[in-house]
Short mmCIF file of C-alpha atoms and ligand atoms in Angstrom, two decimals:
data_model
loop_
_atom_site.label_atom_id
_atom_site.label_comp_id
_atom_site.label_asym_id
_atom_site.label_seq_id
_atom_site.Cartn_x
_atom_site.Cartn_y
_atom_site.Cartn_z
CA UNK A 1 -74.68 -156.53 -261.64
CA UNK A 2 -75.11 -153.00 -260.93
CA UNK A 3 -76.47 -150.65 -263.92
CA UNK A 4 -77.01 -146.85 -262.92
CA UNK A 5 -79.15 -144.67 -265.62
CA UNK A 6 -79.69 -141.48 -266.81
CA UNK A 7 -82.91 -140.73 -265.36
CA UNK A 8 -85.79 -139.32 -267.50
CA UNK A 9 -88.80 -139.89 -265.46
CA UNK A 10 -90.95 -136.72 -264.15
CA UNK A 11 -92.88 -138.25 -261.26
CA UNK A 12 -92.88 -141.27 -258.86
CA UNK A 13 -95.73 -142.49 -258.77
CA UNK A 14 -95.37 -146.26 -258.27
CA UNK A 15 -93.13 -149.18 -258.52
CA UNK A 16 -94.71 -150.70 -261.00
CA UNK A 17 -93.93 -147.94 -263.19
CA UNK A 18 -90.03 -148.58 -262.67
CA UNK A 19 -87.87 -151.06 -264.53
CA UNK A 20 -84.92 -153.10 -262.79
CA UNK A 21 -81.62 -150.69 -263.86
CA UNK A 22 -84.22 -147.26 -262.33
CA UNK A 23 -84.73 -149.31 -259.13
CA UNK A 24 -80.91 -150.05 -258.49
CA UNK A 25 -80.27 -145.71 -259.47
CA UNK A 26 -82.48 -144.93 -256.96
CA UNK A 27 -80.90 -147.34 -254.56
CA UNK A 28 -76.97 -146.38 -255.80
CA UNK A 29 -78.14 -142.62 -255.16
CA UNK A 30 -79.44 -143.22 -251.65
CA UNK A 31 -75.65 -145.14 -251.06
CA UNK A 32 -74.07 -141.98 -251.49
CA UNK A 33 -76.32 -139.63 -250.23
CA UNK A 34 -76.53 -141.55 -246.76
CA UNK A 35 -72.80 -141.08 -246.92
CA UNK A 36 -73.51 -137.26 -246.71
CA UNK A 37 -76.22 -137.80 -244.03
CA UNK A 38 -73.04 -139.23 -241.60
CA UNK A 39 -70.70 -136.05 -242.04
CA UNK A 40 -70.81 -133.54 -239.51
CA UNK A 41 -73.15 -130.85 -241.52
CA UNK A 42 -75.27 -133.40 -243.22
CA UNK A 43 -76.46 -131.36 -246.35
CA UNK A 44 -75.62 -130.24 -249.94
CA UNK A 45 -77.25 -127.58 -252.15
CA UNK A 46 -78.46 -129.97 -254.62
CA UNK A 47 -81.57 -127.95 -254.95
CA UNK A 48 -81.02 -124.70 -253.23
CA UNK A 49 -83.55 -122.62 -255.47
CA UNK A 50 -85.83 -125.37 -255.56
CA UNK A 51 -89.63 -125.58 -253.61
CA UNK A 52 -91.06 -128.62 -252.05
CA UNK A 53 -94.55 -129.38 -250.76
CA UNK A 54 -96.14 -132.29 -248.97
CA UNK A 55 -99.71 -132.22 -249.22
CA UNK A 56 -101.26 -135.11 -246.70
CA UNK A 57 -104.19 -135.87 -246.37
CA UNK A 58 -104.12 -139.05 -244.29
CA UNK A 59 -102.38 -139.32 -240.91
CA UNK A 60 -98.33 -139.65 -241.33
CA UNK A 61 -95.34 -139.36 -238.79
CA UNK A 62 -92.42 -141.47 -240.34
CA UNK A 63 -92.84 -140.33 -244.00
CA UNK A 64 -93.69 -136.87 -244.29
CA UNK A 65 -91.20 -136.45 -241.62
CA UNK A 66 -88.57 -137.88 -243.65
CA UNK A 67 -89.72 -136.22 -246.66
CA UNK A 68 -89.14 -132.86 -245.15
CA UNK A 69 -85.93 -133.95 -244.05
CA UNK A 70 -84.66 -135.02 -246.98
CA UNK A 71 -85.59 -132.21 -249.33
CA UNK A 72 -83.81 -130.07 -246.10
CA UNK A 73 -80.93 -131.56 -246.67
CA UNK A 74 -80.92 -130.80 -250.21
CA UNK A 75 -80.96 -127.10 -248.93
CA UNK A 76 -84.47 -127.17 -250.97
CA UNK A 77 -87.37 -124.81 -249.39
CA UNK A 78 -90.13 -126.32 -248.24
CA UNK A 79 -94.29 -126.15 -247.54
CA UNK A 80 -96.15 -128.77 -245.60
CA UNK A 81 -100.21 -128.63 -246.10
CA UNK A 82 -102.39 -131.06 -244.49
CA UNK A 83 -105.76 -131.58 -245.09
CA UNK A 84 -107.02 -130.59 -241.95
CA UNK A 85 -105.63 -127.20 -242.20
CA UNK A 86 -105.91 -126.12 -245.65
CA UNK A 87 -109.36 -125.23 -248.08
CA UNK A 88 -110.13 -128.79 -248.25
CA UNK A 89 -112.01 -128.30 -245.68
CA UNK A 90 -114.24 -125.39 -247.36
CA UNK A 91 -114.83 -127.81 -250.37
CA UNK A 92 -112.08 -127.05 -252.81
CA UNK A 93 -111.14 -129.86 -254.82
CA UNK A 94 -107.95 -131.62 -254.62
CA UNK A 95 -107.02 -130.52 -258.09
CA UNK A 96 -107.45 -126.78 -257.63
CA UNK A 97 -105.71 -126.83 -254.37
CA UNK A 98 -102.40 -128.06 -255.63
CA UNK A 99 -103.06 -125.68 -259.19
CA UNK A 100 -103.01 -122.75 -256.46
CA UNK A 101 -100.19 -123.84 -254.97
CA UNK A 102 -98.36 -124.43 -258.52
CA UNK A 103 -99.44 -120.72 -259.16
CA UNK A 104 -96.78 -119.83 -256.44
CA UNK A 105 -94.10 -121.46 -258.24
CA UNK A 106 -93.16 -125.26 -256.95
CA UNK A 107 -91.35 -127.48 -258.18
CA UNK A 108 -92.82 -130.57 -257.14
CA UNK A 109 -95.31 -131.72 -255.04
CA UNK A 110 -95.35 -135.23 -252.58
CA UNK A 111 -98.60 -136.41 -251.58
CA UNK A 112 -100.84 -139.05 -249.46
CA UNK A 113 -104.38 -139.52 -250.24
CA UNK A 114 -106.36 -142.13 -248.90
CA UNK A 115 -107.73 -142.82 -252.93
CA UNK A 116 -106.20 -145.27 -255.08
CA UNK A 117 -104.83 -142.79 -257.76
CA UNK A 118 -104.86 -139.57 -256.63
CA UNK A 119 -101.06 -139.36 -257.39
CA UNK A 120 -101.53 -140.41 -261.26
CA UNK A 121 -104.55 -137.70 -261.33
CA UNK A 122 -102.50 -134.27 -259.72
CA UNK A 123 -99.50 -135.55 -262.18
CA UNK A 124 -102.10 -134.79 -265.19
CA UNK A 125 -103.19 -131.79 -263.76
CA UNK A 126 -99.64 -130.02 -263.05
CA UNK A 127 -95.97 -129.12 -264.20
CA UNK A 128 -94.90 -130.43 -260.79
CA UNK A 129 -93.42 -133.41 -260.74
CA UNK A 130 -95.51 -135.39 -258.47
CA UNK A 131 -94.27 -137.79 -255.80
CA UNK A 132 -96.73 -140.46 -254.42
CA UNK A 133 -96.34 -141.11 -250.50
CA UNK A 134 -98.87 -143.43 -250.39
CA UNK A 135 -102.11 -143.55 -251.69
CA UNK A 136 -105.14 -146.04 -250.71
CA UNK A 137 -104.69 -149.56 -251.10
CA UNK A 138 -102.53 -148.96 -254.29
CA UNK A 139 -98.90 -147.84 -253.75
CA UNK A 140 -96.04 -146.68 -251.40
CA UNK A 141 -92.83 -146.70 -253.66
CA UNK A 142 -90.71 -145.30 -251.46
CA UNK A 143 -91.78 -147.44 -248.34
CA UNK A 144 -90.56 -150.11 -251.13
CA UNK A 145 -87.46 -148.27 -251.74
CA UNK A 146 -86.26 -148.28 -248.15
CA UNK A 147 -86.96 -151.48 -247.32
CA UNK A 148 -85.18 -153.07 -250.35
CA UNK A 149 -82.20 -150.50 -249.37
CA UNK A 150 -82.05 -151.94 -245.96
CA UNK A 151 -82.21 -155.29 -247.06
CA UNK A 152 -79.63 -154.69 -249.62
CA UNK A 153 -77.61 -153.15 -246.66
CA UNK A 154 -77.98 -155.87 -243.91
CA UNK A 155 -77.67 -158.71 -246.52
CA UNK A 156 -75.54 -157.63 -249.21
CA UNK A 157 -77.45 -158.39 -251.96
CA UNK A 158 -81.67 -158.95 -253.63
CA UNK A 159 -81.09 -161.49 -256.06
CA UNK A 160 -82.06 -164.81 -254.78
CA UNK A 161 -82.93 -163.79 -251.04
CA UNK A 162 -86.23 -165.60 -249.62
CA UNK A 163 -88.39 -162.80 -248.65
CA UNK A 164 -91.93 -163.01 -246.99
CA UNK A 165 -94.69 -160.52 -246.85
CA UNK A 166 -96.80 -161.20 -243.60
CA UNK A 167 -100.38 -159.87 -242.18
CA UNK A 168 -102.92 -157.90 -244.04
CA UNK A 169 -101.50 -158.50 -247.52
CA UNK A 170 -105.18 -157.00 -249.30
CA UNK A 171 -105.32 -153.58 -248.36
CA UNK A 172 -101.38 -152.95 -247.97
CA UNK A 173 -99.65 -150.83 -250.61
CA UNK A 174 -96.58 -151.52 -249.15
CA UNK A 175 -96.98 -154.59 -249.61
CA UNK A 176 -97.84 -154.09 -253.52
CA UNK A 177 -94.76 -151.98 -254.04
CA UNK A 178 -92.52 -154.15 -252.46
CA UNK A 179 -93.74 -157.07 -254.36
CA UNK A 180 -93.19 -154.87 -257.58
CA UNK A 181 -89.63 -153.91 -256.80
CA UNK A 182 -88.45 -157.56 -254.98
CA UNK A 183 -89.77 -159.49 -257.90
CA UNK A 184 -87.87 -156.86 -259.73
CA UNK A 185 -85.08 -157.30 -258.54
CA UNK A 186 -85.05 -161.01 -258.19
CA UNK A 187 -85.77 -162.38 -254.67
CA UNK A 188 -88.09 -164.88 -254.20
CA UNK A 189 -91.46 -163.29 -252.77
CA UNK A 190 -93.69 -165.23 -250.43
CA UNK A 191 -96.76 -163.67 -248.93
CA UNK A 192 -98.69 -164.88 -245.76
CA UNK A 193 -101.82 -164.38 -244.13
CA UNK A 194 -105.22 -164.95 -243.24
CA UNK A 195 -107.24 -165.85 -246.41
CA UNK A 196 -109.85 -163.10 -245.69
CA UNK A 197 -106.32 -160.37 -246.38
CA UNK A 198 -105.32 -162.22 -249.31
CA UNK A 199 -106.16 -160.38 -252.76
CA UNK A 200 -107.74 -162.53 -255.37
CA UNK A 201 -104.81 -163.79 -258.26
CA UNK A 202 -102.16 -162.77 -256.36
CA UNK A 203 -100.23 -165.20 -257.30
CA UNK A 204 -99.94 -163.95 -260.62
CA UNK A 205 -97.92 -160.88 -259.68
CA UNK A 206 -95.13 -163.75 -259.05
CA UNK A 207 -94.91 -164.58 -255.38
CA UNK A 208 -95.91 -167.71 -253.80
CA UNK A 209 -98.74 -167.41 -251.01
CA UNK A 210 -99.13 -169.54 -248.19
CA UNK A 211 -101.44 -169.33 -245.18
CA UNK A 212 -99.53 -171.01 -243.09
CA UNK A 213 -97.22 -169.19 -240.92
CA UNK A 214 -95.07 -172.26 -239.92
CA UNK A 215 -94.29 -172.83 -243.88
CA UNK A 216 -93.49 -168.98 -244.22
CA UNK A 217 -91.07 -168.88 -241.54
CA UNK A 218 -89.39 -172.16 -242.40
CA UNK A 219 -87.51 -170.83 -245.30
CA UNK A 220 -87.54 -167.02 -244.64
CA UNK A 221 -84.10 -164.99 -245.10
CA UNK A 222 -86.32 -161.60 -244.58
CA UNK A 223 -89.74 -161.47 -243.05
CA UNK A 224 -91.93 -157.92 -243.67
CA UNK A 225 -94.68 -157.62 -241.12
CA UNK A 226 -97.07 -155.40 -242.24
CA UNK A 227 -99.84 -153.60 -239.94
CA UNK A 228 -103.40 -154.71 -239.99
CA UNK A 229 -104.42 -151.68 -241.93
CA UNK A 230 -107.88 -151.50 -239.96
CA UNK A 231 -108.81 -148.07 -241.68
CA UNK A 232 -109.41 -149.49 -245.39
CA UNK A 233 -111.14 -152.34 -244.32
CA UNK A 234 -115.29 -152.30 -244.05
CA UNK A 235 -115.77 -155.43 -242.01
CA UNK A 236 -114.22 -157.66 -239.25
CA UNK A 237 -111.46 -160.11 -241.48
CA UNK A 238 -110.91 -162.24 -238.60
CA UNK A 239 -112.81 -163.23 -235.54
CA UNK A 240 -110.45 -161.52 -233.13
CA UNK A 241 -107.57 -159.65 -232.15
CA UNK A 242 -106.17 -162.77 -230.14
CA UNK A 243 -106.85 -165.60 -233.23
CA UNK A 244 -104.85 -163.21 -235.26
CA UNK A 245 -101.99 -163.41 -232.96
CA UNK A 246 -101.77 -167.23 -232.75
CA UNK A 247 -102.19 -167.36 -236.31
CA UNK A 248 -99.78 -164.42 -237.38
CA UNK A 249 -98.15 -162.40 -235.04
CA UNK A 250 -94.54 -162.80 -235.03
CA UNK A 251 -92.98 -163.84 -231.83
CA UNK A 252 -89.69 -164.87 -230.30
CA UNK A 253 -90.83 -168.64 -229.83
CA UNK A 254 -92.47 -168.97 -233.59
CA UNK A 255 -89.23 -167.32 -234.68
CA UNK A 256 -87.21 -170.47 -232.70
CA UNK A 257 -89.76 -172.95 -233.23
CA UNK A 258 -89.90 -172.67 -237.32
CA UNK A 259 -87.07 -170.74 -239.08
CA UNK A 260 -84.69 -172.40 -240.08
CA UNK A 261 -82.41 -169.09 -240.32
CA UNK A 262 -81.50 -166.02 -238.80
CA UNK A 263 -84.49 -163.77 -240.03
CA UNK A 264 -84.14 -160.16 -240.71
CA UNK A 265 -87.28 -158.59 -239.52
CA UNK A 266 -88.69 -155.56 -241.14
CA UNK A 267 -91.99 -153.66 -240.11
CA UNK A 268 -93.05 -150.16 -242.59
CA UNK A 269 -94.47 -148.81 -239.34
CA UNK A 270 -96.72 -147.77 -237.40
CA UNK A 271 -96.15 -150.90 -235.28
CA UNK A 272 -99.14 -152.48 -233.38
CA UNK A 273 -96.96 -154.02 -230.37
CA UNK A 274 -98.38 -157.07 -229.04
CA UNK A 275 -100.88 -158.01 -232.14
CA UNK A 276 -98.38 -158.51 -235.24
CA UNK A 277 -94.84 -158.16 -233.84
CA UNK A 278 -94.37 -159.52 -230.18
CA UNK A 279 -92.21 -156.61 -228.29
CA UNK A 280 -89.07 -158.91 -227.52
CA UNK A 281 -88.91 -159.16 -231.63
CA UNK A 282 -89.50 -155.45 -232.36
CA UNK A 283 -87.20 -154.57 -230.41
CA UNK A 284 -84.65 -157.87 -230.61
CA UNK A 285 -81.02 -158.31 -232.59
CA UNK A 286 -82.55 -159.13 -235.72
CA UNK A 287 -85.08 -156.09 -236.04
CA UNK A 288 -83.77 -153.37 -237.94
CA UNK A 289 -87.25 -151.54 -238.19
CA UNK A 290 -85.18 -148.33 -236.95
CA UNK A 291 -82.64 -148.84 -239.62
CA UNK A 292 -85.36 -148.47 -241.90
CA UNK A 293 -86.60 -145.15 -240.74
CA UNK A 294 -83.01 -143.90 -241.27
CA UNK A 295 -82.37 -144.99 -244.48
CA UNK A 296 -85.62 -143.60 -245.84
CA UNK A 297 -84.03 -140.28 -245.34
CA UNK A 298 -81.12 -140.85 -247.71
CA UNK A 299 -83.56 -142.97 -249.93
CA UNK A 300 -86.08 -139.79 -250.59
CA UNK A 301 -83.41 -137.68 -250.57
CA UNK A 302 -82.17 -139.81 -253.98
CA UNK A 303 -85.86 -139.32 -254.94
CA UNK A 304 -86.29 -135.77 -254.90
CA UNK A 305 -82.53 -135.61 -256.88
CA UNK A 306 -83.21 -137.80 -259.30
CA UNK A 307 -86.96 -136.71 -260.19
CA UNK A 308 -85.27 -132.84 -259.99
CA UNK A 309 -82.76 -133.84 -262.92
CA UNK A 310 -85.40 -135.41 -265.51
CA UNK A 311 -85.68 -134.17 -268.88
CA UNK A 312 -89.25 -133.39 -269.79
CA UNK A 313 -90.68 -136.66 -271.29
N1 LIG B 401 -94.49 -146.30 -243.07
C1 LIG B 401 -95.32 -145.24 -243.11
O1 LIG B 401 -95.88 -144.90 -244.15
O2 LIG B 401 -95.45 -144.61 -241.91
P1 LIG B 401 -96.27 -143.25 -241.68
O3 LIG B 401 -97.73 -143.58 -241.92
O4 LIG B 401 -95.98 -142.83 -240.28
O5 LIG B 401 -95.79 -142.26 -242.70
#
């Protein structure tokens, strides 16, 4: 049952911070505005007047890409700072950079850090609303967002849907948003893995774990590879590149040996081809890793309008 919302919030800064009814707005809002992204001018001037900056500081094609896009398509103006060629680099601190660049009048401000929190610290420090594009280990809501909007999409529906979470499950904050909003929004969460990427308790966020790639694949409707995430770990995980690809890696004869379904595969990108997606199923009828990449357009385009229409809380 579908419940839209008058939206209040100020900043994204996680999943975990959203309830059920403020997951399916967001998801609603991205319906209609990929609708827009299909006519032949693909924008509206939902926030002419309006000024957007990315600040990354860790490596990015597919999101701030898509971030820029989307506020574009809003008709909003926008700034994109990366670390590497702003004051960072002289020393200044992450929290005067961004009050300098409030000082020239933003309105909100979407960043990647490579620290757990760095989002929930600038939204203390600023008027901006603040928009987290990933930070550390923690979060990646809108990685989340488009996934779940895909799924929704290809499948028709959340509720019920037997979704599994494969690879480096630890240091993955995709995987920790997605976990947040699927659980959410009722599917039924498996996560897979080697035991050395498994967090401690995870079972207590409500998903099932298994280490077992054979039971994962058995009963998967949805399978989300994620990529060994090589730059937040501090030691080698698993002996080698090639026991993680008999152990993990999806490929075409797994997918036929074990599933017992059609699988929908998903991947948040950037894909290491060969180690945990085999190329024939990157690329193959089920993959709709592309799809993904589109929708996130429409899906931060619903962020940035929804966040732009809060009420101060
Ligand atoms: N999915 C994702 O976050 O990709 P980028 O690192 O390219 O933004």
């Amino acid at each position: 049952m579908k419940k839209n919302i008058e939206w209040t919030k100020r900043h994204l800064l996680g999943i975990e911070d959203l309830d059920r009814d403020e997951i399916v707005t967001m998801l609603d809002q991205a319906e209609g505005f990929k609708e827009i992204l299909k006519r032949p001018i693909p924008k509206v001037p939902a926030l002419r007047g309006r000024t957007i900056v990315t600040l990354f500081c860790e490596p990015s094609t597919r999101t701030r890409i898509s971030f820029e896009l989307a506020a574009k398509r809003l008709s909003a103006d926008t700034v994109n700072i990366t670390a590497s060629s702003s004051s960072f680099l002289k020393g200044e601190t992450l929290k005067d950079t961004v009050r300098n660049i409030e000082a020239m009048q933003i309105d909100m401000v979407i960043i990647r850090h490579s620290c757990a929190g760095a989002p929930l610290f600038l939204s203390r420090c600023v008027e901006a609303s603040v928009v987290n594009a990933g930070d550390g280990a923690h979060e990646h809501p809108t990685q989340a967002l488009l996934d779940i909007f895909t799924i929704r999409e290809k499948l028709g529906k959340i509720k019920g849907l037997n979704v599994c979470i494969v690879g480096d499950i630890a240091h993955s904050r995709v995987a920790r948003s997605n976990i947040h909003a699927l659980t959410k929004l009722g599917a039924k969460v498996t996560v897979c893995g080697p035991k050395t990427m498994m967090p401690v308790d995870i079972e207590k966020t409500g998903v099932t774990v298994t280490y077992d790639i054979k039971e994962a694949l058995k009963k998967a409707e949805v399978l989300n590879v994620l990529r060994i995430q090589a730059e937040r770990q501090n030691q080698l995980l698993f002996p080698g590149t090639r026991e993680y690809i008999r152990g993990f890696g999806i490929t075409k004869a797994k997918l036929k040996k074990y599933a017992e379904k059609d699988i929908l595969i998903l991947h948040p990108g950037p894909i290491n081809r060969g180690v945990e997606l085999s190329q024939d199923v990157a690329d193959g009828e089920y993959s709709v890793i592309l799809d993904q990449v589109t929708n996130g357009v429409a899906v931060r385009m619903a962020v940035l309008f929804l966040l732009s229409k809060r009420r101060k809380q």
